[in-house]
PDB file of C-alpha atoms in Angstrom:
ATOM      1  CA  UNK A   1      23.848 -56.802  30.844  1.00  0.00           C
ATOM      2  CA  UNK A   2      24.306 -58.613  34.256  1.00  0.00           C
ATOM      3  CA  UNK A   3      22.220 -60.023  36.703  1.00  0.00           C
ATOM      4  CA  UNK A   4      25.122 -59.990  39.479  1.00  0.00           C
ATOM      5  CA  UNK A   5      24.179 -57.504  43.124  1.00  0.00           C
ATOM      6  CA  UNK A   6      27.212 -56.534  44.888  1.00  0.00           C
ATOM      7  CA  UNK A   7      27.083 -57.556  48.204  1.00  0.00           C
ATOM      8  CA  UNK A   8      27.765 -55.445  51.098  1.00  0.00           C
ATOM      9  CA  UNK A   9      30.332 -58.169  52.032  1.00  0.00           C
ATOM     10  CA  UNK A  10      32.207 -57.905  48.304  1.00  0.00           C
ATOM     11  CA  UNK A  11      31.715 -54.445  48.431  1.00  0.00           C
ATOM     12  CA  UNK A  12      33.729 -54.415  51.672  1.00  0.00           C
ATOM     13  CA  UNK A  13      36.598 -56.090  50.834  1.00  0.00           C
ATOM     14  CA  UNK A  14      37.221 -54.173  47.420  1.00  0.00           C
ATOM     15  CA  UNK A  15      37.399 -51.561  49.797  1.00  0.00           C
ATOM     16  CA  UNK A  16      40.508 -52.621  51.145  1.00  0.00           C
ATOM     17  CA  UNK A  17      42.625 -53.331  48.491  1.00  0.00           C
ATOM     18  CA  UNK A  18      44.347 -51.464  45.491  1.00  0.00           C
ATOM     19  CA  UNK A  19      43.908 -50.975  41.370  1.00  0.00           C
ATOM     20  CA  UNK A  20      47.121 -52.699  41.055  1.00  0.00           C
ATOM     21  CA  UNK A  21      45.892 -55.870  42.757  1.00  0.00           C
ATOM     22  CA  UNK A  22      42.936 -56.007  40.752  1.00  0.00           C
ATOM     23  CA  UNK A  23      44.914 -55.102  37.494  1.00  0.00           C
ATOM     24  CA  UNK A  24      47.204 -58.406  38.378  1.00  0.00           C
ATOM     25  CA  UNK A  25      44.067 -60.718  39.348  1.00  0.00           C
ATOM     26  CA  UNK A  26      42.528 -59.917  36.366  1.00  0.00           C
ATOM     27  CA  UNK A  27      45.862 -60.767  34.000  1.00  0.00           C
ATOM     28  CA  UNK A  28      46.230 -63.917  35.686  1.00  0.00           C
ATOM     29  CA  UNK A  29      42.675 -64.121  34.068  1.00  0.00           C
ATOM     30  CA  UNK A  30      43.723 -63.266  30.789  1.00  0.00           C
ATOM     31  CA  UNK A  31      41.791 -59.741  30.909  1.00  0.00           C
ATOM     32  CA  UNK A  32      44.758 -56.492  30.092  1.00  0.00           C
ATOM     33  CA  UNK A  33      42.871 -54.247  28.916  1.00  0.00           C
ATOM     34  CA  UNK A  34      40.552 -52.868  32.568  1.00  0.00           C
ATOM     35  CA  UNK A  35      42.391 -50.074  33.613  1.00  0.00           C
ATOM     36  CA  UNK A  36      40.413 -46.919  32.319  1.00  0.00           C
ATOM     37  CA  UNK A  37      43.381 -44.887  31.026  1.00  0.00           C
ATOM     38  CA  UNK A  38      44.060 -41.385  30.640  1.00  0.00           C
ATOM     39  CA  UNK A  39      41.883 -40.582  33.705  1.00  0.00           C
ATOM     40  CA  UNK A  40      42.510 -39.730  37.714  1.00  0.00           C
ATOM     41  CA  UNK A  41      41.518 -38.460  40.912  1.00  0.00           C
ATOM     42  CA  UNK A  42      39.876 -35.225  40.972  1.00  0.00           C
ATOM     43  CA  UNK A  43      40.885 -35.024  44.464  1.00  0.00           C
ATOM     44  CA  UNK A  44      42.734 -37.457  46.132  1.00  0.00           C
ATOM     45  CA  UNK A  45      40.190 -39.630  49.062  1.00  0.00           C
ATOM     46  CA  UNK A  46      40.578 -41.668  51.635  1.00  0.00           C
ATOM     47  CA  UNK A  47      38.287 -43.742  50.564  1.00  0.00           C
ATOM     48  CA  UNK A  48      37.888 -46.176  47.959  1.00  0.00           C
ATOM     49  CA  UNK A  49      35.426 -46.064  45.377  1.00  0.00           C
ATOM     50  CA  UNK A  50      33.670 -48.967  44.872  1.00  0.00           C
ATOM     51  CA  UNK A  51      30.114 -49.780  43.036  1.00  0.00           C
ATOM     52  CA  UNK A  52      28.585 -50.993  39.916  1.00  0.00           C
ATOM     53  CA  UNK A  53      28.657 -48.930  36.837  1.00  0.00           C
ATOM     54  CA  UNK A  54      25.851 -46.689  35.573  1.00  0.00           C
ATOM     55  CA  UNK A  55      26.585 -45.850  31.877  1.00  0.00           C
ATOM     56  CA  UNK A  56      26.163 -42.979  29.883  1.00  0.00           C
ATOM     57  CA  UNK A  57      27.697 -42.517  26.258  1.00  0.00           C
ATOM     58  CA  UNK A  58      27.961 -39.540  24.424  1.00  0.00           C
ATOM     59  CA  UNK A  59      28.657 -39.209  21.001  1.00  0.00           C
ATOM     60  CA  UNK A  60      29.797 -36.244  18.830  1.00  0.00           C
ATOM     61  CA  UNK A  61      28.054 -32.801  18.673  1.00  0.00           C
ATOM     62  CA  UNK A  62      26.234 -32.190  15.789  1.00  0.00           C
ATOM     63  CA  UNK A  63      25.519 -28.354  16.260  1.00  0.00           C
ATOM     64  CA  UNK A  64      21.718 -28.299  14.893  1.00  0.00           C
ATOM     65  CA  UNK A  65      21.071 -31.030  17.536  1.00  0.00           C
ATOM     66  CA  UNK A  66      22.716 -29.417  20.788  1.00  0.00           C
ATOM     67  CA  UNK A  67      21.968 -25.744  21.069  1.00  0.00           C
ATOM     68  CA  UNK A  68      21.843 -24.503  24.551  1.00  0.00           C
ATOM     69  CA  UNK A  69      18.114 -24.692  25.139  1.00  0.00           C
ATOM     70  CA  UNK A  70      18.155 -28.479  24.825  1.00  0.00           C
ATOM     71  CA  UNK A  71      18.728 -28.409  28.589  1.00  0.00           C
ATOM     72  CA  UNK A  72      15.035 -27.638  28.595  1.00  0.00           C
ATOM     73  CA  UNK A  73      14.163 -31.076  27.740  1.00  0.00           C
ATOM     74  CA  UNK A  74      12.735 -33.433  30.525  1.00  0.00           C
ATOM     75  CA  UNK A  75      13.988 -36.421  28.847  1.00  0.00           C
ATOM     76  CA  UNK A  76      17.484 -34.712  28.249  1.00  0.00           C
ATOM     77  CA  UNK A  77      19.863 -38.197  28.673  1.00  0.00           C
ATOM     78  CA  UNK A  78      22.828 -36.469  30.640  1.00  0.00           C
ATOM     79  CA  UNK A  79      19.942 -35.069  33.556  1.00  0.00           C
ATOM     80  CA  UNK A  80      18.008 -38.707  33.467  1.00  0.00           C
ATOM     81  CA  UNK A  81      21.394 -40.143  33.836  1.00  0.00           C
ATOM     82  CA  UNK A  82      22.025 -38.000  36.770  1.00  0.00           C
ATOM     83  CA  UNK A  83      18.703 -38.528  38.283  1.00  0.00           C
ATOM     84  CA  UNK A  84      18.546 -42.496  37.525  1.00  0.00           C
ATOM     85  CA  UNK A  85      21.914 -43.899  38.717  1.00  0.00           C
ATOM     86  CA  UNK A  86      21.332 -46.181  40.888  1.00  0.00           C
ATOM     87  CA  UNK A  87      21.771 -45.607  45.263  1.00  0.00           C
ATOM     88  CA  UNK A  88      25.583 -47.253  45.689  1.00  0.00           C
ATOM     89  CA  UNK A  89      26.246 -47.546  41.733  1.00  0.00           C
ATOM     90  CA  UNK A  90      29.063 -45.794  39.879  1.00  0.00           C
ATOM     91  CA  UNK A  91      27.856 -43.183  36.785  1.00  0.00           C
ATOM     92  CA  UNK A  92      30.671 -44.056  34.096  1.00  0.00           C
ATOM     93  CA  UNK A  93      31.017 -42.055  31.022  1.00  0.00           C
ATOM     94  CA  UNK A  94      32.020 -42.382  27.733  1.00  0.00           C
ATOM     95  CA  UNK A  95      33.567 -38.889  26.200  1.00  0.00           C
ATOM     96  CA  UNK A  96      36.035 -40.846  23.522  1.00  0.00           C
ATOM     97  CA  UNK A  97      38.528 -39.926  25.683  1.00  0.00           C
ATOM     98  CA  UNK A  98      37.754 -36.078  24.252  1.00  0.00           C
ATOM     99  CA  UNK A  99      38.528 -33.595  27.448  1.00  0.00           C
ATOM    100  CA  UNK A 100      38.082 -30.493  25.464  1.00  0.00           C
ATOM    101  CA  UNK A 101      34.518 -30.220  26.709  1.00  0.00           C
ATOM    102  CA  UNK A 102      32.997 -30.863  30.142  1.00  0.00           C
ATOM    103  CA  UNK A 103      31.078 -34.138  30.690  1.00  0.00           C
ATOM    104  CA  UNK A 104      29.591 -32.705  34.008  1.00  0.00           C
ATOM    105  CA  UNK A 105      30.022 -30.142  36.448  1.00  0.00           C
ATOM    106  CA  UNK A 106      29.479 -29.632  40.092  1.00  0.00           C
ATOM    107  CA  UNK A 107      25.221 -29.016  40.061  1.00  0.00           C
ATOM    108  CA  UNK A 108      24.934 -32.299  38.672  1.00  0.00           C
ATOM    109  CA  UNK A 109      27.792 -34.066  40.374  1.00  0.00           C
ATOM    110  CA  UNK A 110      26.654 -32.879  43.762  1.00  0.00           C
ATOM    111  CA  UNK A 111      23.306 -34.058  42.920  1.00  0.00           C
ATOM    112  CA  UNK A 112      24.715 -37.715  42.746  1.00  0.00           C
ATOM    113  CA  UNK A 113      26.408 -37.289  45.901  1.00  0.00           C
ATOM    114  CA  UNK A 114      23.638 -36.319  47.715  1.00  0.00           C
ATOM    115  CA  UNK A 115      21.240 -39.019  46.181  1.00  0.00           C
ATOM    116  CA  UNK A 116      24.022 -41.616  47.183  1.00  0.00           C
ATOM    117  CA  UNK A 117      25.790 -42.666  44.512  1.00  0.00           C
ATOM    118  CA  UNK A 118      29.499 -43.911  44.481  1.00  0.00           C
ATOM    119  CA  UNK A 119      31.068 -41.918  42.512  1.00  0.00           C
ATOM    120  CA  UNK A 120      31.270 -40.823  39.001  1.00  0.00           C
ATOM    121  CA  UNK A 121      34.053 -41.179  36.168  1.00  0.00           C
ATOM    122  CA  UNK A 122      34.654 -40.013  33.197  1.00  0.00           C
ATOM    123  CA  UNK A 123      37.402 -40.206  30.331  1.00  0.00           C
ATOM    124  CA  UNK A 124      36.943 -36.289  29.238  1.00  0.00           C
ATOM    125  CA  UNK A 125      36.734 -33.187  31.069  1.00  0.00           C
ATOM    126  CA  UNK A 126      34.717 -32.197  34.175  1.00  0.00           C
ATOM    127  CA  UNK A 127      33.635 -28.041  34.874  1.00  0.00           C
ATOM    128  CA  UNK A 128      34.174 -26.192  38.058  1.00  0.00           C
ATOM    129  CA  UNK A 129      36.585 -29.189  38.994  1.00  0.00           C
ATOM    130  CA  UNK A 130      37.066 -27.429  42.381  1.00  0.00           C
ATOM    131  CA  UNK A 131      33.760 -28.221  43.833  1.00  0.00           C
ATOM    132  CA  UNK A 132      33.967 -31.547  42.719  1.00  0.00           C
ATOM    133  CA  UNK A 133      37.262 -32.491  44.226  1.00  0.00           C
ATOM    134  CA  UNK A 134      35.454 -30.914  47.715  1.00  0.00           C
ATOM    135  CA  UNK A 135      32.651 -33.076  47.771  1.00  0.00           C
ATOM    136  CA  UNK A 136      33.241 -36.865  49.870  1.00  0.00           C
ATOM    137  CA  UNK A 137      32.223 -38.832  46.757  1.00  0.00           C
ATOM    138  CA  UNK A 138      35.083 -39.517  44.786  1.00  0.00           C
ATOM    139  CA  UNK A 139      35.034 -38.782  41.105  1.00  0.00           C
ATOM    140  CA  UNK A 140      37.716 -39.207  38.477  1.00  0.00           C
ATOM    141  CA  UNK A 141      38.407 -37.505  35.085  1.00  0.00           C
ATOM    142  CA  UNK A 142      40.737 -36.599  32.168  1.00  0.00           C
ATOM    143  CA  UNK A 143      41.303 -32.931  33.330  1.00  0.00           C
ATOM    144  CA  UNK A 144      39.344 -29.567  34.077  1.00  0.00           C
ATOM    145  CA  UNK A 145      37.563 -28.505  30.897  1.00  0.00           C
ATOM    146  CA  UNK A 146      35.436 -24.907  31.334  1.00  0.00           C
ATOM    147  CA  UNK A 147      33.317 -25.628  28.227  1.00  0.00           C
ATOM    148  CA  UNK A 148      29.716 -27.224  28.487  1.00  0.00           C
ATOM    149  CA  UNK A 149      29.145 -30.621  27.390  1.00  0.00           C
ATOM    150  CA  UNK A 150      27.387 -29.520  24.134  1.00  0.00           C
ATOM    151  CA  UNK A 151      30.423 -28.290  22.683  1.00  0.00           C
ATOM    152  CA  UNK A 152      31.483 -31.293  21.627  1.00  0.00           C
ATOM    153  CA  UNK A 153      29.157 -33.856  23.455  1.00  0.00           C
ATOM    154  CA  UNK A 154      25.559 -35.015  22.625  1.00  0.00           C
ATOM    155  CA  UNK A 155      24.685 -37.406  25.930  1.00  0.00           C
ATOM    156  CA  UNK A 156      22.814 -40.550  23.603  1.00  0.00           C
ATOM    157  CA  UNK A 157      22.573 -43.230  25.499  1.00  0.00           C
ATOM    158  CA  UNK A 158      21.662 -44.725  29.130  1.00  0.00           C
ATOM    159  CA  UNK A 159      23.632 -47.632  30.459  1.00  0.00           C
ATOM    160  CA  UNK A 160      24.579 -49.786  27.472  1.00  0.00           C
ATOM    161  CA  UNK A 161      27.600 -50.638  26.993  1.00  0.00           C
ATOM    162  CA  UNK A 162      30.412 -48.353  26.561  1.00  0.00           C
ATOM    163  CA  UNK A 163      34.466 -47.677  26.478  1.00  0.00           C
ATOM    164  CA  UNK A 164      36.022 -45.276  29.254  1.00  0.00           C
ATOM    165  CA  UNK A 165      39.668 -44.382  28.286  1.00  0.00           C
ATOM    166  CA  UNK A 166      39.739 -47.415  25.993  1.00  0.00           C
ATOM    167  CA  UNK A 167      38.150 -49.857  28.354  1.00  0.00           C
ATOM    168  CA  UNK A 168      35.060 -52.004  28.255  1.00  0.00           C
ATOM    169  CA  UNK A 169      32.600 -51.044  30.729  1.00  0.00           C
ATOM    170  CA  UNK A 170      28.982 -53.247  30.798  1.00  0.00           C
ATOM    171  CA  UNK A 171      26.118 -52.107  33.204  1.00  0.00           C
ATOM    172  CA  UNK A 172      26.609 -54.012  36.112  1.00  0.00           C
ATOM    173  CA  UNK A 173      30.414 -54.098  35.831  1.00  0.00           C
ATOM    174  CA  UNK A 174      32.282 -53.390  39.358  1.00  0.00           C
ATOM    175  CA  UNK A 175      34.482 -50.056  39.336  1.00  0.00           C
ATOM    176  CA  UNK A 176      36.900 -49.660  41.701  1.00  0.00           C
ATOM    177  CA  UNK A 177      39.362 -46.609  42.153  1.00  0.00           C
ATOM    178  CA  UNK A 178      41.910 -44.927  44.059  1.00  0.00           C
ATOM    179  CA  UNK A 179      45.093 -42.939  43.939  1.00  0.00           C
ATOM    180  CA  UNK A 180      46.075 -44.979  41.008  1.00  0.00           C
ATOM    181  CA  UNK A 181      42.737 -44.711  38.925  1.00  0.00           C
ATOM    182  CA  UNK A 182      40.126 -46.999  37.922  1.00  0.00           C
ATOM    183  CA  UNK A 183      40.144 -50.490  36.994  1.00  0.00           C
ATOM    184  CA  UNK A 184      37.329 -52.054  35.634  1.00  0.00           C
ATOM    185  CA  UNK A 185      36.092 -55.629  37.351  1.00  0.00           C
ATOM    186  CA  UNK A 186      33.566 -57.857  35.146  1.00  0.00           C
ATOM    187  CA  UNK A 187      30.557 -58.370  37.203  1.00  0.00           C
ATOM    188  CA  UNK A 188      30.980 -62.270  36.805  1.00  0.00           C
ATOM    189  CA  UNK A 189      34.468 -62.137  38.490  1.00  0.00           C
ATOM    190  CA  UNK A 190      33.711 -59.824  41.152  1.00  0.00           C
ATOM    191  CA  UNK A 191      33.417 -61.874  44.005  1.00  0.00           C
ATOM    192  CA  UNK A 192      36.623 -64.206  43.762  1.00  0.00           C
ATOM    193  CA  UNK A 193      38.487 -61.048  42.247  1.00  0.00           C
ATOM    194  CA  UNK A 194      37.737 -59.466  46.266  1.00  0.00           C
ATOM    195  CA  UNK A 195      38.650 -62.537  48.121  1.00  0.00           C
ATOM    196  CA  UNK A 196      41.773 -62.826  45.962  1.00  0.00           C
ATOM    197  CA  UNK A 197      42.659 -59.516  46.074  1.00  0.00           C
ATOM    198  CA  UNK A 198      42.582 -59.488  49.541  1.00  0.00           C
ATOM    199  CA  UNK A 199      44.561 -62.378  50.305  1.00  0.00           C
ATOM    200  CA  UNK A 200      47.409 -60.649  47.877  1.00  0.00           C
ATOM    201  CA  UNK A 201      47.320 -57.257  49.872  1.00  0.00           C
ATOM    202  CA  UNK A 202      47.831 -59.307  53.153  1.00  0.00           C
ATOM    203  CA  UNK A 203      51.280 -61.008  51.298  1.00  0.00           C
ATOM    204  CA  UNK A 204      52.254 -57.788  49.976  1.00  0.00           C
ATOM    205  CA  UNK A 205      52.284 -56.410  53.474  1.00  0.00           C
ATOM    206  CA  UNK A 206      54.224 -59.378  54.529  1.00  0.00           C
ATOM    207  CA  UNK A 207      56.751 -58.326  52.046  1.00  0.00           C
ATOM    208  CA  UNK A 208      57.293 -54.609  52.174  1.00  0.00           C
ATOM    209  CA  UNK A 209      57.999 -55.679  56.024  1.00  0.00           C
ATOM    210  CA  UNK A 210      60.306 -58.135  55.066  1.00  0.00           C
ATOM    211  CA  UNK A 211      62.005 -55.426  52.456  1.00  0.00           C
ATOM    212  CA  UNK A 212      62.227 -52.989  54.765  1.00  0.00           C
ATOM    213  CA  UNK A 213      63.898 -55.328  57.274  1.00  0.00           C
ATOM    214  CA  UNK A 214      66.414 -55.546  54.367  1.00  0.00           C
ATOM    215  CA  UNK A 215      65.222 -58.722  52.910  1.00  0.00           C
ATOM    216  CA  UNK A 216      66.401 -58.940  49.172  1.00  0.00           C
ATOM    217  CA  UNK A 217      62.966 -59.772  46.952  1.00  0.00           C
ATOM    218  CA  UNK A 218      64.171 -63.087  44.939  1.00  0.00           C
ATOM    219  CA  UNK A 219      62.873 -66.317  46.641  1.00  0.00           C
ATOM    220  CA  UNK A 220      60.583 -63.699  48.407  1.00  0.00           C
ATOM    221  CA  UNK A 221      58.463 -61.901  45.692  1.00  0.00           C
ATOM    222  CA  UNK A 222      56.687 -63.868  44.443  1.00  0.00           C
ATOM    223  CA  UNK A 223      57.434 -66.363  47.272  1.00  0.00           C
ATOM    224  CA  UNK A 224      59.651 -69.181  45.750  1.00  0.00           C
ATOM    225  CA  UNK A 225      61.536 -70.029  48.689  1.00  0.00           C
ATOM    226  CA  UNK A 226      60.257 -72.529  51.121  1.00  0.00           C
ATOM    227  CA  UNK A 227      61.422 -70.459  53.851  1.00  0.00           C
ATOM    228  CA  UNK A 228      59.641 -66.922  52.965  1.00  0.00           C
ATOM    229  CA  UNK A 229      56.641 -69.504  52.512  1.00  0.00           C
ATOM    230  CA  UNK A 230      56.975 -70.418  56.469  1.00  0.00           C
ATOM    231  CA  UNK A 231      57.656 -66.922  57.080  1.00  0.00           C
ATOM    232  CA  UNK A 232      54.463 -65.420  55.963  1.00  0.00           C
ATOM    233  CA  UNK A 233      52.327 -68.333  57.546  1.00  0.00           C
ATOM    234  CA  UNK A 234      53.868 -67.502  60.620  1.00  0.00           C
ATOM    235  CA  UNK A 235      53.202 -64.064  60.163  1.00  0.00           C
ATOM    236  CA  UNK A 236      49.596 -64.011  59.045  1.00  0.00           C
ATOM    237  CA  UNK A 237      49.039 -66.315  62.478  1.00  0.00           C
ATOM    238  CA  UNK A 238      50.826 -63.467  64.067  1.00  0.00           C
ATOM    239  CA  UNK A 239      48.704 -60.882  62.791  1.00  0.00           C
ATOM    240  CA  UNK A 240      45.050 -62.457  62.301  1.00  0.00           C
ATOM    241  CA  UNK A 241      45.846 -61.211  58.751  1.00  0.00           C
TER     242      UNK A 241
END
């Protein structure tokens, strides 16, 4: 578990850059294995999502344990979940990458929306997908899946740790996603991962100008060249970037 708060001013810059940065920040790191795989957009934003997780782990069906009328239960983990993410946090779920059942569907997905929260992702299936994918909070999954959780899903446990789509997720952990997907961001990194990150996106910039000028890319990507070096100062004086 972590201690770390993102800050308004982390959460900010995350905002403006991409998976892919973060995915080569953190392998400069050592860390290859953050990208949650296997899972995407319901619908395309044009935001960001950005926040820390908020786990929730299922575990097999056993079918004695998860007849329908367990929904009955006040203490059911998948509702709690739902109503105890955290304002600004990220509900992350582990399915074991199993999309043949739904992990959530648009009642309880537009319930975290409208108490606040991030965004939600999950490495099986979602139900009634089309709702989801309207709402502004962005939300990312394996694929549509019409069948209720308890198919194949008992919800067990409440932010611990977990895997989503083979990566390690820890309460407090900082997800970020976007066209791409979701990459994973230890909560002990976070802040120099952002300031990083957004020092890369201003050199990429830099160089898809420079490509599209016709500028070949070696001595230029990565920035070898003494020249390309002058280049993008001058540029970033140019630009305030």
């Amino acid at each position: 578990m972590s201690d770390y708060i993102l800050s308004n001013e982390t959460r900010d810059k995350l905002k403006k850059v991409s998976t892919a940065s973060v995915a080569t920040a953190l392998y400069k790191r050592g860390l290859r294995n953050q990208f949650v795989q296997g899972v995407v957009p319901v619908e395309r934003k044009p935001v960001r999502m950005v926040g820390q997780a908020f786990t929730l782990r299922y575990i097999p069906a056993r079918e004695d344990r998860n007849e329908i009328t367990v929904f009955r239960n006040r203490d059911h983990k998948q509702r709690v979940a739902v109503e105890t993410c955290p304002e600004g946090h990220v509900l992350v779920m582990d399915a074991r990458k199993d999309s043949r059942a739904a992990t959530a569907g648009s009642i309880l997905v537009t319930r975290l929306a409208r108490r606040g929260v991030a965004g939600v992702v999950s490495d099986g299936g979602v139900r009634d997908a089309e709702g989801i994918g309207a709402l502004d909070m962005p939300a990312y999954f394996a694929r549509p899946s019409a069948p209720t959780n308890l198919t194949l899903h008992e919800a067990i446990d409440i932010n611990v740790p977990i895997s989503c789509g083979d990566a390690p997720v820890f309460p407090g952990d900082v997800m970020l996603g976007d066209g791409d997907g979701v990459m994973v961001i230890p909560a002990h990194l976070a802040d120099e991962i952002a300031e990083e990150c957004l020092n890369m996106e201003s050199f990429e910039d830099f160089v898809l100008e420079q490509v599209n000028d016709g500028a070949g890319i070696i001595g230029l990507y990565p920035a070898t060249d003494q020249e390309n070096i002058d280049k993008y100062n001058e540029w970033r004086e140019r630009t305030g970037r």
